[in-house]
Coordinates of N, CA and C in Angstrom, one line a residue:
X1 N 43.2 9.3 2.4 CA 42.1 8.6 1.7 C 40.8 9.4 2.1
X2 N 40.1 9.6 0.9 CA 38.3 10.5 1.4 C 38.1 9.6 1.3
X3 N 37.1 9.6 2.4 CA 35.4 8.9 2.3 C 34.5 9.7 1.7
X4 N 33.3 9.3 1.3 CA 32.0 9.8 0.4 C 31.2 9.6 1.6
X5 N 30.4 10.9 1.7 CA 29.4 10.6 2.6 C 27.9 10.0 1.9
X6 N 27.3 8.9 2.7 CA 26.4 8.1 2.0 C 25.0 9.0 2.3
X7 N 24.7 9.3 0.9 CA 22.9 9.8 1.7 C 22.1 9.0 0.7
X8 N 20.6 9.5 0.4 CA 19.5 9.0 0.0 C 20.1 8.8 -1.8
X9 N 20.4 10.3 -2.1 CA 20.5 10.1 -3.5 C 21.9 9.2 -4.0
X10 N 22.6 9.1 -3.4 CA 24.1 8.3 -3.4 C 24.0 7.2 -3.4
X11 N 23.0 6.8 -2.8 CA 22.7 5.0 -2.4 C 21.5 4.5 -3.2
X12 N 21.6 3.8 -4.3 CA 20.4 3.4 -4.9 C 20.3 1.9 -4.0
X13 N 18.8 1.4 -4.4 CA 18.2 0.3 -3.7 C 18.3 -0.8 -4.8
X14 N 18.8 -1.4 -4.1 CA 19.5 -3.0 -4.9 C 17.8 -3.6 -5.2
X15 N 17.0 -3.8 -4.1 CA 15.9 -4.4 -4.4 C 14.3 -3.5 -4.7
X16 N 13.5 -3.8 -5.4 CA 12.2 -2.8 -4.7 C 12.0 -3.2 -3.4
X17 N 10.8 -2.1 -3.3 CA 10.5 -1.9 -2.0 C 9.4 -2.8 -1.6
X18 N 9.7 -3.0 -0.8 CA 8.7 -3.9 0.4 C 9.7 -6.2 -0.4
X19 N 10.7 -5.2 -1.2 CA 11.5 -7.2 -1.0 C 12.9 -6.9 -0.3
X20 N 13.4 -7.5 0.5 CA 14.9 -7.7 1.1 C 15.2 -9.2 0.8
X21 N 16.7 -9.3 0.5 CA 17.3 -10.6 0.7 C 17.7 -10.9 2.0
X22 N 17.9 -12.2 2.6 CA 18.1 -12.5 3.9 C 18.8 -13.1 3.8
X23 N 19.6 -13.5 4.9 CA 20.8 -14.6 4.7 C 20.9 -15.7 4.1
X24 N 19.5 -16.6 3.9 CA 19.9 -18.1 2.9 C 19.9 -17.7 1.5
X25 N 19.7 -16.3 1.3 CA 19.7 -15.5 -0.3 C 18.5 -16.3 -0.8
X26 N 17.3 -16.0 0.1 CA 16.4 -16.2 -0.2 C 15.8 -14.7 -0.2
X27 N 14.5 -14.3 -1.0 CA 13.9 -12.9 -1.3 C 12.6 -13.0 0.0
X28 N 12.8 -12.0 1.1 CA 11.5 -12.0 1.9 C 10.5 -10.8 1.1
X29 N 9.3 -11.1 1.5 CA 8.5 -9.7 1.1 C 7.1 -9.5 2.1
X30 N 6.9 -8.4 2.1 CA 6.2 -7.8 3.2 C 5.3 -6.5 2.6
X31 N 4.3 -6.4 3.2 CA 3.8 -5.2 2.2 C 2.6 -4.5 3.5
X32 N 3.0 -3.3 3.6 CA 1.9 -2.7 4.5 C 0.5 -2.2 4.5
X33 N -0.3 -3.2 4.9 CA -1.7 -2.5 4.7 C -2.0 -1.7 4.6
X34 N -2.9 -1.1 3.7 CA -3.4 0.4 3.9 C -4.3 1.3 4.8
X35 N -5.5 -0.1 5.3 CA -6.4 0.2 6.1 C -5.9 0.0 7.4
X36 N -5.2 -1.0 7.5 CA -5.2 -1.5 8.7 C -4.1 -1.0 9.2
X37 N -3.2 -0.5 8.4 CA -2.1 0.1 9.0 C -0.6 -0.9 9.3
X38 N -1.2 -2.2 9.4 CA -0.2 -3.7 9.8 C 1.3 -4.0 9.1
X39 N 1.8 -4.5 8.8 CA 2.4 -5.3 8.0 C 2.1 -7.1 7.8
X40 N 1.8 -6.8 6.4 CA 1.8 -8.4 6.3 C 2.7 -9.3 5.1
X41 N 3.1 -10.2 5.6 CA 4.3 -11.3 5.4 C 3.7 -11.9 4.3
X42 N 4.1 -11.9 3.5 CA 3.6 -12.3 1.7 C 3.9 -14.1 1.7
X43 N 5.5 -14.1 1.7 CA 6.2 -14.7 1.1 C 7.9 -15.0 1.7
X44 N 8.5 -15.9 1.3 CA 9.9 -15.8 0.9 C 10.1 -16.8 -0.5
X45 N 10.9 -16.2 -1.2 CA 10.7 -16.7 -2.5 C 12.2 -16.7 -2.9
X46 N 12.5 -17.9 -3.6 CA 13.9 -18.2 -4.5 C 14.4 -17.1 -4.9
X47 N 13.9 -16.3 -6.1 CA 14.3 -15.6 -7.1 C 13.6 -14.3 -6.4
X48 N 14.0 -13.2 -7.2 CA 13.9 -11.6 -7.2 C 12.6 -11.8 -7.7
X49 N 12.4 -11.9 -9.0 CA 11.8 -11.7 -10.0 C 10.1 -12.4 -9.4
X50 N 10.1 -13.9 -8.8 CA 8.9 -14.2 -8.2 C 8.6 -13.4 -7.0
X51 N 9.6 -12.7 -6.4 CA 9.8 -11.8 -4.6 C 8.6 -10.2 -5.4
X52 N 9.4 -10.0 -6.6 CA 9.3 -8.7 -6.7 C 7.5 -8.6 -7.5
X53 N 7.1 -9.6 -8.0 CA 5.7 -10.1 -8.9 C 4.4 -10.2 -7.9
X54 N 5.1 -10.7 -6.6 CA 4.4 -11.4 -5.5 C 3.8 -9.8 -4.9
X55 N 5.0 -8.9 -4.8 CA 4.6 -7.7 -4.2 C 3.9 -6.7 -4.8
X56 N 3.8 -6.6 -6.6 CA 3.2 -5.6 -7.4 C 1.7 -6.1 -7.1
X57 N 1.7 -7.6 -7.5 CA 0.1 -7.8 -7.3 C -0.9 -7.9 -6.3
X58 N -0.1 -7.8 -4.9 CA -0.7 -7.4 -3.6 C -0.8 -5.9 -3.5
X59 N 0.2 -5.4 -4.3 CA -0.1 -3.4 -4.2 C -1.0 -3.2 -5.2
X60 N -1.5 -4.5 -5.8 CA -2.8 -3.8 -7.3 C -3.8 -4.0 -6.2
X61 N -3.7 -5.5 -5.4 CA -5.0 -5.3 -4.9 C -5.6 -4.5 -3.9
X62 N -4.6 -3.8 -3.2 CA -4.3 -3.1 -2.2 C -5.4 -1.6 -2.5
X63 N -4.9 -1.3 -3.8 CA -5.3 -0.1 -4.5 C -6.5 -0.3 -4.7
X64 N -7.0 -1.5 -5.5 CA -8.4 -1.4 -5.7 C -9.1 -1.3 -4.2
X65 N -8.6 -2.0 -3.6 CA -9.4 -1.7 -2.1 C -9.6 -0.5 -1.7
X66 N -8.7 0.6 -1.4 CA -8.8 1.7 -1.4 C -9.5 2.5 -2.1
X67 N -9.7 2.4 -3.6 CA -10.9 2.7 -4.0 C -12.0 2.2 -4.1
X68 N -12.2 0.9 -3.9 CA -13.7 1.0 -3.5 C -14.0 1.4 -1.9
X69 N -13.4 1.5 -1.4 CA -13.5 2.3 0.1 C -13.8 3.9 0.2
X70 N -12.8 4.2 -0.8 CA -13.0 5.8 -1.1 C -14.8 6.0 -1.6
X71 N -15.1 5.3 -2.2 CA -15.9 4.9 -3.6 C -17.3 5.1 -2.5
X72 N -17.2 4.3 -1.2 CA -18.1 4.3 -0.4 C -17.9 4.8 0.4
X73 N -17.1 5.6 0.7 CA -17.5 6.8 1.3 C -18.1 8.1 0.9
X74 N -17.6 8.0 -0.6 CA -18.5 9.1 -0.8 C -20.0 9.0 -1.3
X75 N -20.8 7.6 -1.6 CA -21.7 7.8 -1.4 C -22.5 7.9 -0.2
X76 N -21.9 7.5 0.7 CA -22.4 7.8 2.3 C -22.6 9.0 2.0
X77 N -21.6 9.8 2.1 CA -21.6 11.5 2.4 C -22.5 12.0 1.4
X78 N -23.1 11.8 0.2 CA -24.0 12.1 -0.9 C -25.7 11.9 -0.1
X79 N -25.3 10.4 0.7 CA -26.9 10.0 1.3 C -27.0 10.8 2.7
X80 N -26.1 11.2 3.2 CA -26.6 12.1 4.6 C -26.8 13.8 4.3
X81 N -26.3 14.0 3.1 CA -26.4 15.4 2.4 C -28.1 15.7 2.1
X82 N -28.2 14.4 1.2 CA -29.7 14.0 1.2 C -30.4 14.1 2.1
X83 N -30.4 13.1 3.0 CA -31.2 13.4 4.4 C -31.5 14.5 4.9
X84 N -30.2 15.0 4.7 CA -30.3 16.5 5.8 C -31.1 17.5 4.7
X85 N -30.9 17.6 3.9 CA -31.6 18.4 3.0 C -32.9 18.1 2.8
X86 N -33.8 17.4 3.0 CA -34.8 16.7 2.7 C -35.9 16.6 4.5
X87 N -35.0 16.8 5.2 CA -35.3 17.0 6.6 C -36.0 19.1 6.9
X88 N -34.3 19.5 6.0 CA -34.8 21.1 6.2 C -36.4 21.2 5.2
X89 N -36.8 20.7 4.2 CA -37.6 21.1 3.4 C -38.9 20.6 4.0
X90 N -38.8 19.6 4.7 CA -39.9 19.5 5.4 C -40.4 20.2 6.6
X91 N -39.8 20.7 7.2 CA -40.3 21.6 8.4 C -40.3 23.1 8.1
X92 N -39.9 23.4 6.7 CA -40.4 24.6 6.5 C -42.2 24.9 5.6

């Protein structure tokens, strides 16, 4: 008898990512912050379908966060570019 050896591309994922089923065949979901680095606990939910809805729309919000983060950072770096430039012109 062969065995098949199991790798990444051989094994597709029954669920998306950041939902598992648990033993009451109930859907857990979890989703990792971006800033903070954490994991945080959503939910457990009946169905796939509410598990997997629960997860998209904490990764929409997730994203906008990141960009407005990005967003303000780079006006920081625009206003100390200023300063500093506005500092050289004076003392010359």
């Amino acid at each position: 008898m062969k065995f098949q050896k199991i790798t990444l591309k051989s094994c597709a994922r029954l669920y998306s990512f950041g939902v598992r089923k648990n033993k009451n065949d109930k859907f857990d979901v979890e989703i990792r912050h971006p800033i903070c680095k954490k994991k945080i606990w959503l939910d457990t939910f009946t169905t796939f379908d509410e598990a997997s809805e629960s997860y998209k729309s904490k990764k929409l919000e997730f994203a906008k966060l990141v960009i407005t983060k990005m967003q303000n950072q780079e006006k920081i770096k625009e206003e100390i570019e200023n300063e500093t430039d506005e500092e050289l012109f004076k003392e010359t």
